[in-house]
Short mmCIF file of C-alpha atoms and ligand atoms in Angstrom, two decimals:
data_model
loop_
_atom_site.label_atom_id
_atom_site.label_comp_id
_atom_site.label_asym_id
_atom_site.label_seq_id
_atom_site.Cartn_x
_atom_site.Cartn_y
_atom_site.Cartn_z
CA UNK A 145 113.63 -45.31 23.61
CA UNK A 146 112.42 -43.73 20.37
CA UNK A 147 109.06 -42.04 20.09
CA UNK A 148 107.98 -44.80 17.71
CA UNK A 149 108.74 -47.47 20.30
CA UNK A 150 106.90 -45.58 22.96
CA UNK A 151 103.83 -45.28 20.75
CA UNK A 152 103.88 -48.99 19.93
CA UNK A 153 104.20 -49.87 23.62
CA UNK A 154 101.22 -47.76 24.49
CA UNK A 155 99.13 -49.39 21.76
CA UNK A 156 100.02 -52.92 22.91
CA UNK A 157 99.24 -52.11 26.50
CA UNK A 158 96.01 -50.36 25.62
CA UNK A 159 94.65 -53.24 23.53
CA UNK A 160 95.18 -55.94 26.16
CA UNK A 161 93.04 -56.04 29.26
CA UNK A 162 89.40 -55.24 29.75
CA UNK A 163 90.16 -52.84 32.59
CA UNK A 164 91.90 -50.66 30.04
CA UNK A 165 88.83 -50.83 27.82
CA UNK A 166 86.64 -49.77 30.71
CA UNK A 167 89.01 -46.87 31.38
CA UNK A 168 88.87 -45.68 27.78
CA UNK A 169 85.08 -46.05 27.66
CA UNK A 170 84.53 -44.11 30.85
CA UNK A 171 86.66 -41.26 29.49
CA UNK A 172 84.66 -41.44 26.23
CA UNK A 173 81.32 -41.45 28.02
CA UNK A 174 82.24 -38.10 29.53
CA UNK A 175 82.66 -36.84 25.92
CA UNK A 176 86.32 -36.09 26.51
CA UNK A 177 87.23 -37.53 23.08
CA UNK A 178 89.80 -40.21 22.31
CA UNK A 179 93.46 -40.14 21.28
CA UNK A 180 94.98 -42.21 18.51
CA UNK A 181 96.00 -45.11 20.78
CA UNK A 182 92.57 -45.28 22.36
CA UNK A 183 90.88 -45.28 18.96
CA UNK A 184 93.11 -48.10 17.78
CA UNK A 185 92.52 -50.03 21.02
CA UNK A 186 88.75 -49.81 20.60
CA UNK A 187 88.63 -50.80 16.92
CA UNK A 188 90.87 -53.77 17.82
CA UNK A 189 88.62 -55.17 20.59
CA UNK A 190 88.07 -58.92 20.35
CA UNK A 191 86.29 -59.84 23.57
CA UNK A 192 82.50 -60.01 23.17
CA UNK A 193 81.80 -58.30 26.49
CA UNK A 194 84.16 -55.43 25.66
CA UNK A 195 82.49 -54.98 22.29
CA UNK A 196 79.06 -54.95 23.94
CA UNK A 197 80.28 -52.22 26.32
CA UNK A 198 81.60 -50.26 23.34
CA UNK A 199 78.16 -50.33 21.71
CA UNK A 200 76.39 -49.45 24.96
CA UNK A 201 78.65 -46.48 25.52
CA UNK A 202 78.14 -45.29 21.94
CA UNK A 203 74.36 -45.43 22.48
CA UNK A 204 74.60 -43.47 25.72
CA UNK A 205 76.67 -40.75 24.06
CA UNK A 206 74.38 -40.61 21.00
CA UNK A 207 71.28 -40.34 23.20
CA UNK A 208 72.87 -37.59 25.25
CA UNK A 209 73.67 -35.61 22.07
CA UNK A 210 70.52 -36.29 20.03
CA UNK A 211 67.85 -37.62 22.44
CA UNK A 212 65.58 -40.22 20.86
CA UNK A 213 65.55 -38.44 17.50
CA UNK A 214 66.82 -40.09 14.31
CA UNK A 215 66.98 -38.23 10.99
CA UNK A 216 66.11 -39.95 7.73
CA UNK A 217 67.61 -39.42 4.27
CA UNK A 218 65.94 -40.36 0.98
CA UNK A 219 68.32 -41.74 -1.60
CA UNK A 220 67.97 -40.75 -5.26
CA UNK A 221 70.60 -42.51 -7.35
CA UNK A 222 69.61 -40.58 -10.46
CA UNK A 223 72.35 -41.64 -12.87
CA UNK A 224 74.16 -44.97 -12.74
CA UNK A 225 76.49 -44.03 -15.61
CA UNK A 226 80.11 -43.60 -14.54
CA UNK A 227 83.46 -42.90 -16.20
CA UNK A 228 85.43 -44.43 -13.31
CA UNK A 229 86.31 -48.03 -12.55
CA UNK A 230 86.47 -48.37 -8.79
CA UNK A 231 87.39 -52.00 -8.04
CA UNK A 232 84.54 -52.45 -5.53
CA UNK A 233 81.69 -50.86 -7.48
CA UNK A 234 79.00 -52.57 -9.52
CA UNK A 235 78.56 -49.42 -11.61
CA UNK A 236 82.23 -49.16 -12.69
CA UNK A 237 82.47 -48.18 -16.33
CA UNK A 238 83.96 -51.49 -17.43
CA UNK A 239 81.07 -53.51 -15.96
CA UNK A 240 79.26 -53.76 -19.28
CA UNK A 241 75.99 -55.50 -19.80
CA UNK A 242 74.22 -54.17 -16.73
CA UNK A 243 71.13 -52.02 -17.13
CA UNK A 244 71.98 -48.37 -16.46
CA UNK A 245 69.65 -45.43 -16.26
CA UNK A 246 69.70 -41.65 -16.16
CA UNK A 247 66.53 -40.12 -14.71
CA UNK A 248 65.21 -36.90 -16.25
CA UNK A 249 64.99 -33.66 -14.30
CA UNK A 250 61.20 -34.04 -14.13
CA UNK A 251 61.52 -37.58 -12.75
CA UNK A 252 64.07 -36.54 -10.13
CA UNK A 253 61.97 -33.53 -9.05
CA UNK A 254 58.87 -35.67 -8.74
CA UNK A 255 60.73 -38.39 -6.80
CA UNK A 256 62.17 -35.80 -4.45
CA UNK A 257 58.73 -34.27 -3.82
CA UNK A 258 57.34 -37.73 -3.04
CA UNK A 259 60.16 -38.35 -0.57
CA UNK A 260 59.51 -35.00 1.06
CA UNK A 261 55.78 -35.76 1.36
CA UNK A 262 56.60 -39.14 2.89
CA UNK A 263 58.63 -37.42 5.60
CA UNK A 264 62.36 -37.51 4.84
CA UNK A 265 64.60 -34.79 6.30
CA UNK A 266 66.96 -34.74 3.32
CA UNK A 267 67.20 -35.85 -0.29
CA UNK A 268 70.57 -37.29 -1.35
CA UNK A 269 71.10 -36.65 -5.09
CA UNK A 270 73.68 -39.24 -6.07
CA UNK A 271 75.23 -40.19 -9.39
CA UNK A 272 78.20 -41.93 -10.97
CA UNK A 273 80.75 -39.62 -12.58
CA UNK A 274 78.39 -39.37 -15.53
CA UNK A 275 79.97 -37.53 -18.50
CA UNK A 276 76.54 -36.34 -19.66
CA UNK A 277 75.85 -34.63 -16.31
CA UNK A 278 79.41 -33.24 -16.27
CA UNK A 279 79.21 -31.79 -19.84
CA UNK A 280 79.06 -28.03 -20.51
CA UNK A 281 80.67 -27.08 -17.24
CA UNK A 282 78.55 -29.46 -15.12
CA UNK A 283 75.35 -27.85 -16.45
CA UNK A 284 73.21 -30.99 -16.00
CA UNK A 285 74.33 -31.50 -12.42
CA UNK A 286 73.79 -27.88 -11.40
CA UNK A 287 70.42 -27.80 -13.11
CA UNK A 288 69.36 -31.01 -11.32
CA UNK A 289 70.25 -29.58 -7.90
CA UNK A 290 68.58 -26.22 -8.50
CA UNK A 291 65.43 -27.82 -9.92
CA UNK A 292 65.07 -30.04 -6.85
CA UNK A 293 65.84 -27.09 -4.58
CA UNK A 294 63.04 -25.05 -6.13
CA UNK A 295 60.60 -27.92 -5.62
CA UNK A 296 61.33 -29.12 -2.09
CA UNK A 297 61.85 -27.55 1.29
CA UNK A 298 63.91 -30.36 2.84
CA UNK A 299 67.71 -30.34 2.94
CA UNK A 300 69.68 -31.48 -0.12
CA UNK A 301 72.87 -33.50 -0.30
CA UNK A 302 74.85 -33.80 -3.53
CA UNK A 303 76.95 -36.93 -4.10
CA UNK A 304 78.19 -36.31 -7.65
CA UNK A 305 81.78 -37.64 -7.53
CA UNK A 306 85.01 -35.62 -7.50
CA UNK A 307 84.80 -32.10 -8.93
CA UNK A 308 87.23 -29.27 -9.71
CA UNK A 309 87.40 -26.61 -6.96
CA UNK A 310 85.56 -23.92 -8.90
CA UNK A 311 82.37 -26.00 -9.11
CA UNK A 312 81.69 -26.04 -5.35
CA UNK A 313 80.35 -22.48 -5.01
CA UNK A 314 77.92 -23.28 -7.85
CA UNK A 315 76.76 -26.46 -6.06
CA UNK A 316 76.09 -24.40 -2.96
CA UNK A 317 74.33 -21.61 -4.88
CA UNK A 318 72.16 -24.21 -6.63
CA UNK A 319 70.82 -25.09 -3.18
CA UNK A 320 72.83 -28.06 -1.89
CA UNK A 321 73.39 -28.11 1.88
CA UNK A 322 75.76 -31.08 1.86
CA UNK A 323 78.49 -32.49 -0.37
CA UNK A 324 79.35 -36.18 0.15
CA UNK A 325 82.50 -37.85 -1.14
CA UNK A 326 84.07 -40.86 0.51
CA UNK A 327 87.78 -41.54 0.49
CA UNK A 328 86.96 -45.21 1.39
CA UNK A 329 90.38 -45.58 3.09
CA UNK A 330 93.12 -43.24 4.28
CA UNK A 331 95.80 -45.77 3.44
CA UNK A 332 97.15 -44.40 0.16
CA UNK A 333 98.29 -47.75 -1.13
CA UNK A 334 94.92 -49.41 -0.44
CA UNK A 335 93.15 -46.36 -1.97
CA UNK A 336 95.09 -46.90 -5.19
CA UNK A 337 93.90 -50.52 -5.36
CA UNK A 338 90.28 -49.46 -4.76
CA UNK A 339 89.92 -46.22 -6.68
CA UNK A 340 91.93 -47.22 -9.74
CA UNK A 341 93.50 -44.32 -11.66
CA UNK A 342 92.15 -41.71 -9.25
CA UNK A 343 94.22 -39.16 -7.38
CA UNK A 344 94.23 -39.54 -3.60
CA UNK A 345 94.96 -35.88 -2.86
CA UNK A 346 92.45 -34.58 -5.39
CA UNK A 347 89.72 -36.68 -3.76
CA UNK A 348 90.73 -35.72 -0.23
CA UNK A 349 90.76 -32.02 -1.19
CA UNK A 350 87.10 -32.22 -2.24
CA UNK A 351 86.00 -31.89 1.36
CA UNK A 352 88.10 -28.77 2.00
CA UNK A 353 86.95 -27.14 -1.25
CA UNK A 354 83.33 -27.91 -0.42
CA UNK A 355 83.68 -26.48 3.07
CA UNK A 356 85.22 -23.27 1.73
CA UNK A 357 82.10 -22.88 -0.39
CA UNK A 358 79.89 -23.13 2.71
CA UNK A 359 78.82 -26.75 2.21
CA UNK A 360 78.51 -29.28 5.00
CA UNK A 361 80.59 -32.32 4.14
CA UNK A 362 80.39 -36.07 4.52
CA UNK A 363 83.39 -38.40 4.49
CA UNK A 364 83.36 -42.19 4.62
CA UNK A 365 85.31 -45.42 4.87
CA UNK A 366 84.73 -48.96 3.66
CA UNK A 367 85.44 -52.03 5.78
CA UNK A 368 86.16 -55.52 4.44
CA UNK A 369 88.37 -54.27 1.60
CA UNK A 370 91.61 -55.58 3.10
CA UNK A 371 91.79 -52.86 5.77
CA UNK A 372 93.55 -53.50 9.08
CA UNK A 373 92.51 -52.22 12.50
CA UNK A 374 95.24 -49.59 12.14
CA UNK A 375 93.78 -48.48 8.78
CA UNK A 376 90.36 -48.13 10.37
CA UNK A 377 91.77 -46.12 13.27
CA UNK A 378 93.61 -43.87 10.78
CA UNK A 379 90.40 -43.30 8.83
CA UNK A 380 88.40 -42.44 11.94
CA UNK A 381 91.03 -39.92 13.01
CA UNK A 382 91.44 -38.37 9.57
CA UNK A 383 87.70 -38.11 8.99
CA UNK A 384 87.31 -36.41 12.34
CA UNK A 385 90.24 -34.08 11.85
CA UNK A 386 89.06 -33.09 8.39
CA UNK A 387 86.11 -31.52 10.18
CA UNK A 388 83.42 -33.35 8.22
CA UNK A 389 80.10 -32.99 10.02
CA UNK A 390 78.88 -36.38 8.83
CA UNK A 391 81.13 -39.45 8.87
CA UNK A 392 80.37 -43.04 7.95
CA UNK A 393 81.50 -46.61 7.56
CA UNK A 394 80.04 -49.20 5.21
CA UNK A 395 80.91 -52.86 4.79
CA UNK A 396 82.06 -53.76 1.29
CA UNK A 397 79.52 -55.95 -0.54
CA UNK A 398 81.14 -57.99 -3.37
CA UNK A 399 79.69 -57.19 -6.81
CA UNK A 400 79.36 -59.40 -9.92
CA UNK A 401 81.45 -58.37 -12.88
CA UNK A 402 84.08 -56.52 -10.81
CA UNK A 403 87.68 -57.46 -9.93
CA UNK A 404 86.54 -57.98 -6.32
CA UNK A 405 83.60 -60.25 -7.14
CA UNK A 406 85.19 -63.34 -5.56
CA UNK A 407 86.19 -61.65 -2.29
CA UNK A 408 84.64 -63.39 0.68
CA UNK A 409 81.91 -61.14 2.10
CA UNK A 410 82.64 -60.04 5.67
CA UNK A 411 80.06 -59.52 8.40
CA UNK A 412 79.32 -55.99 9.54
CA UNK A 413 81.09 -56.11 12.91
CA UNK A 414 84.10 -53.99 11.88
CA UNK A 415 81.76 -51.43 10.31
CA UNK A 416 79.64 -51.19 13.45
CA UNK A 417 82.66 -51.01 15.72
CA UNK A 418 84.07 -48.22 13.55
CA UNK A 419 80.75 -46.35 13.83
CA UNK A 420 80.71 -46.73 17.61
CA UNK A 421 84.29 -45.47 17.88
CA UNK A 422 83.44 -42.47 15.66
CA UNK A 423 80.55 -41.70 17.98
CA UNK A 424 82.86 -41.74 21.01
CA UNK A 425 85.72 -39.86 19.38
CA UNK A 426 83.43 -37.21 17.80
CA UNK A 427 80.19 -37.19 19.85
CA UNK A 428 78.39 -34.40 17.94
CA UNK A 429 78.95 -35.71 14.40
CA UNK A 430 76.14 -37.15 12.30
CA UNK A 431 76.70 -40.86 11.74
CA UNK A 432 74.53 -42.83 9.30
CA UNK A 433 73.15 -46.34 9.49
CA UNK A 434 72.99 -47.29 5.82
CA UNK A 435 70.25 -49.61 4.58
CA UNK A 436 72.46 -50.30 1.57
CA UNK A 437 74.51 -53.07 3.21
CA UNK A 438 72.12 -55.45 4.98
CA UNK A 439 68.77 -53.82 4.19
CA UNK A 440 66.32 -53.32 7.04
CA UNK A 441 67.65 -56.44 8.83
CA UNK A 442 70.76 -54.41 9.57
CA UNK A 443 68.99 -51.33 10.91
CA UNK A 444 68.66 -52.07 14.64
CA UNK A 445 72.27 -53.22 15.02
CA UNK A 446 73.50 -49.98 13.43
CA UNK A 447 71.28 -47.83 15.63
CA UNK A 448 72.79 -49.84 18.49
CA UNK A 449 76.25 -48.85 17.27
CA UNK A 450 75.48 -45.16 17.84
CA UNK A 451 74.07 -44.00 14.48
CA UNK A 452 71.68 -41.01 14.49
CA UNK A 453 70.84 -40.93 10.76
CA UNK A 454 69.28 -43.51 8.42
CA UNK A 455 70.39 -43.37 4.80
CA UNK A 456 69.50 -45.16 1.59
CA UNK A 457 65.75 -44.96 2.01
CA UNK A 458 64.48 -45.79 -1.50
CA UNK A 459 60.83 -45.67 -2.62
CA UNK A 460 59.55 -48.90 -4.20
CA UNK A 461 58.50 -49.50 -7.84
CA UNK A 462 60.27 -46.50 -9.35
CA UNK A 463 63.21 -48.44 -10.75
CA UNK A 464 65.73 -46.72 -8.52
CA UNK A 465 68.83 -48.65 -7.45
CA UNK A 466 70.89 -48.81 -4.29
CA UNK A 467 74.68 -48.71 -4.64
CA UNK A 468 75.97 -51.72 -2.72
CA UNK A 469 72.59 -53.50 -2.70
CA UNK A 470 70.90 -52.64 -6.00
CA UNK A 471 67.50 -54.08 -5.16
CA UNK A 472 67.55 -55.53 -1.63
CA UNK A 473 64.38 -54.50 0.26
CA UNK A 474 63.39 -51.90 -2.35
CA UNK A 475 60.39 -53.30 -4.20
CA UNK A 476 59.02 -55.07 -1.11
CA UNK A 477 58.67 -51.56 0.36
CA UNK A 478 60.96 -52.21 3.32
CA UNK A 479 63.20 -49.30 2.41
CA UNK A 480 60.23 -46.93 2.13
CA UNK A 481 59.96 -43.98 4.51
CA UNK A 482 56.75 -45.32 6.03
CA UNK A 483 58.28 -48.67 6.90
CA UNK A 484 61.36 -47.03 8.44
CA UNK A 485 59.19 -44.71 10.55
CA UNK A 486 57.32 -47.80 11.82
CA UNK A 487 60.56 -49.61 12.60
CA UNK A 488 61.85 -46.60 14.54
CA UNK A 489 58.60 -46.44 16.45
CA UNK A 490 59.12 -50.06 17.47
CA UNK A 491 62.53 -49.05 18.83
CA UNK A 492 61.05 -46.19 20.88
CA UNK A 493 62.59 -43.59 18.57
CA UNK A 494 61.13 -40.78 16.51
CA UNK A 495 62.04 -39.24 13.18
CA UNK A 496 63.36 -35.67 13.54
CA UNK A 497 60.97 -32.97 12.40
CA UNK A 498 62.31 -30.88 9.53
CA UNK A 499 62.73 -27.94 11.89
CA UNK A 500 64.78 -30.08 14.27
CA UNK A 501 66.93 -31.36 11.43
CA UNK A 502 67.40 -27.88 10.01
CA UNK A 503 68.50 -26.38 13.29
CA UNK A 504 70.91 -29.28 13.75
CA UNK A 505 72.60 -28.52 10.43
CA UNK A 506 72.45 -24.74 10.84
CA UNK A 507 74.46 -25.14 14.03
CA UNK A 508 77.12 -27.02 12.06
CA UNK A 509 77.15 -25.21 8.73
CA UNK A 510 80.53 -23.78 7.76
CA UNK A 511 80.85 -20.14 6.72
CA UNK A 512 81.54 -19.66 3.00
N1 SAM B 893 79.97 -41.94 -7.68
C1 SAM B 893 80.12 -41.10 -6.53
C2 SAM B 893 81.37 -41.43 -5.76
O1 SAM B 893 81.95 -42.49 -5.97
O2 SAM B 893 81.75 -40.62 -4.92
C3 SAM B 893 78.93 -41.11 -5.61
C4 SAM B 893 78.21 -42.41 -5.39
S1 SAM B 893 79.18 -43.80 -4.91
C5 SAM B 893 78.30 -44.96 -5.85
C6 SAM B 893 78.85 -43.85 -3.22
C7 SAM B 893 79.61 -44.80 -2.35
O3 SAM B 893 79.03 -46.08 -2.33
C8 SAM B 893 81.08 -45.10 -2.60
O4 SAM B 893 81.89 -44.03 -2.27
C9 SAM B 893 81.29 -46.30 -1.71
O5 SAM B 893 81.64 -45.88 -0.40
C10 SAM B 893 79.92 -46.96 -1.68
N2 SAM B 893 79.96 -48.26 -2.39
C11 SAM B 893 80.06 -48.44 -3.72
N3 SAM B 893 80.13 -49.76 -4.01
C12 SAM B 893 80.06 -50.41 -2.82
C13 SAM B 893 80.09 -51.79 -2.46
N4 SAM B 893 80.23 -52.71 -3.37
N5 SAM B 893 79.99 -52.10 -1.16
C14 SAM B 893 79.86 -51.13 -0.22
N6 SAM B 893 79.84 -49.82 -0.51
C15 SAM B 893 79.94 -49.46 -1.80
C1 MD0 B 894 73.87 -44.82 1.31
N1 MD0 B 894 73.65 -45.82 -0.89
O1 MD0 B 894 73.67 -43.88 2.06
C2 MD0 B 894 73.86 -44.59 -0.19
C3 MD0 B 894 75.14 -43.91 -0.67
C4 MD0 B 894 75.86 -41.55 -1.10
N2 MD0 B 894 75.85 -40.23 -0.51
C5 MD0 B 894 75.21 -42.49 -0.13
C6 MD0 B 894 76.38 -44.73 -0.34
O2 MD0 B 894 74.10 -45.93 1.74
FE1 SF4 B 895 81.78 -44.57 -10.20
FE2 SF4 B 895 81.26 -43.88 -7.68
FE3 SF4 B 895 81.09 -46.46 -8.49
FE4 SF4 B 895 83.48 -45.31 -8.30
S1 SF4 B 895 82.04 -45.67 -6.59
S2 SF4 B 895 82.75 -46.56 -10.05
S3 SF4 B 895 83.03 -43.20 -8.92
S4 SF4 B 895 79.80 -44.78 -9.16
#
């Protein structure tokens, strides 16, 4: 028998009966990690009771690692201009006729201070690959990060798109703690259909370059883009093996004016199962529940999938957009820090203090 056959046999056997699921989950609940076949078996679960057990085990492991503390990230999408044309993204360059904005440094600093005062643990400075911010050797981007860093004491994440290697030390020196850049899929062929005209290896290398500069890194995958269970298992493994301290899944939300606008929206089950499997395979990683897919209605189910971070908190009435959900729950105040703190309270959970959050990231920060 070839190795390939053996592997396939193991996968088929592992996926089948619930006893096997229980076996995998009890190994996972002891934080002994998961191998490739076990990861694929768990993301492939179909039986409702098995899936419930998966979520319960993910919660147990999360609570053991992080107690009842959840950290909260404010989202500042400060420029919606972009030179790229990702097939899934509303802000792709060729989607003309939508209102775009670029906030000034003063606006971004003031927004970040407001988020800090409201109680976030981190400010995520996100933009499209905006040529204006990239001009003059990325001067606008670096200036934005260092201006926010001078004004706030909370952690900073930069989500500025793919950069050349030499820019990462400057991002770190400007004061960023984190660099986020999502591959979306680790299936090269699917990547090419999603991130049109972008280089797979260049994007994957971002995380290694960032880490060498002493930045914490976040990697992510999309579900509902034509991915199979095997693709999702591959992504979970690759994201873990890359050593990214924060890893995520988000369900694709179809966007008007894009080549994927007529795709049937999928529910969030695959996303939540992927999150739960990440939690079991990599117990100490930070895993976000994004409000950018189903708004606050989707919060509890993502906490129940093992998340320990809430992202895409957006203050109301400041004309800031989400990425996948441009306006859902923003101006009604549901994505405000205060409302999220109240929701967490109702779930018997507390927002991390900034000291707690800082010691959590210090323990994980790579050496430059
Ligand atoms: N422009 C930078 C980049 O692409 O890396 C940073 C921001 S980008 C807008 C952040 C992420 O939002 C993407 O990597 C993708 O995972 C997610 N996203 C964008 N459009 C989405 C959609 N329609 N549905 C779900 N997630 C989406
Ligand atoms: C989120 N809309 O967390 C944000 C975004 C970028 N670092 C994060 C995808 O859902
Ligand atoms: Fe631009 Fe990011 Fe949207 Fe791609 S996902 S089109 S890089 S903003």
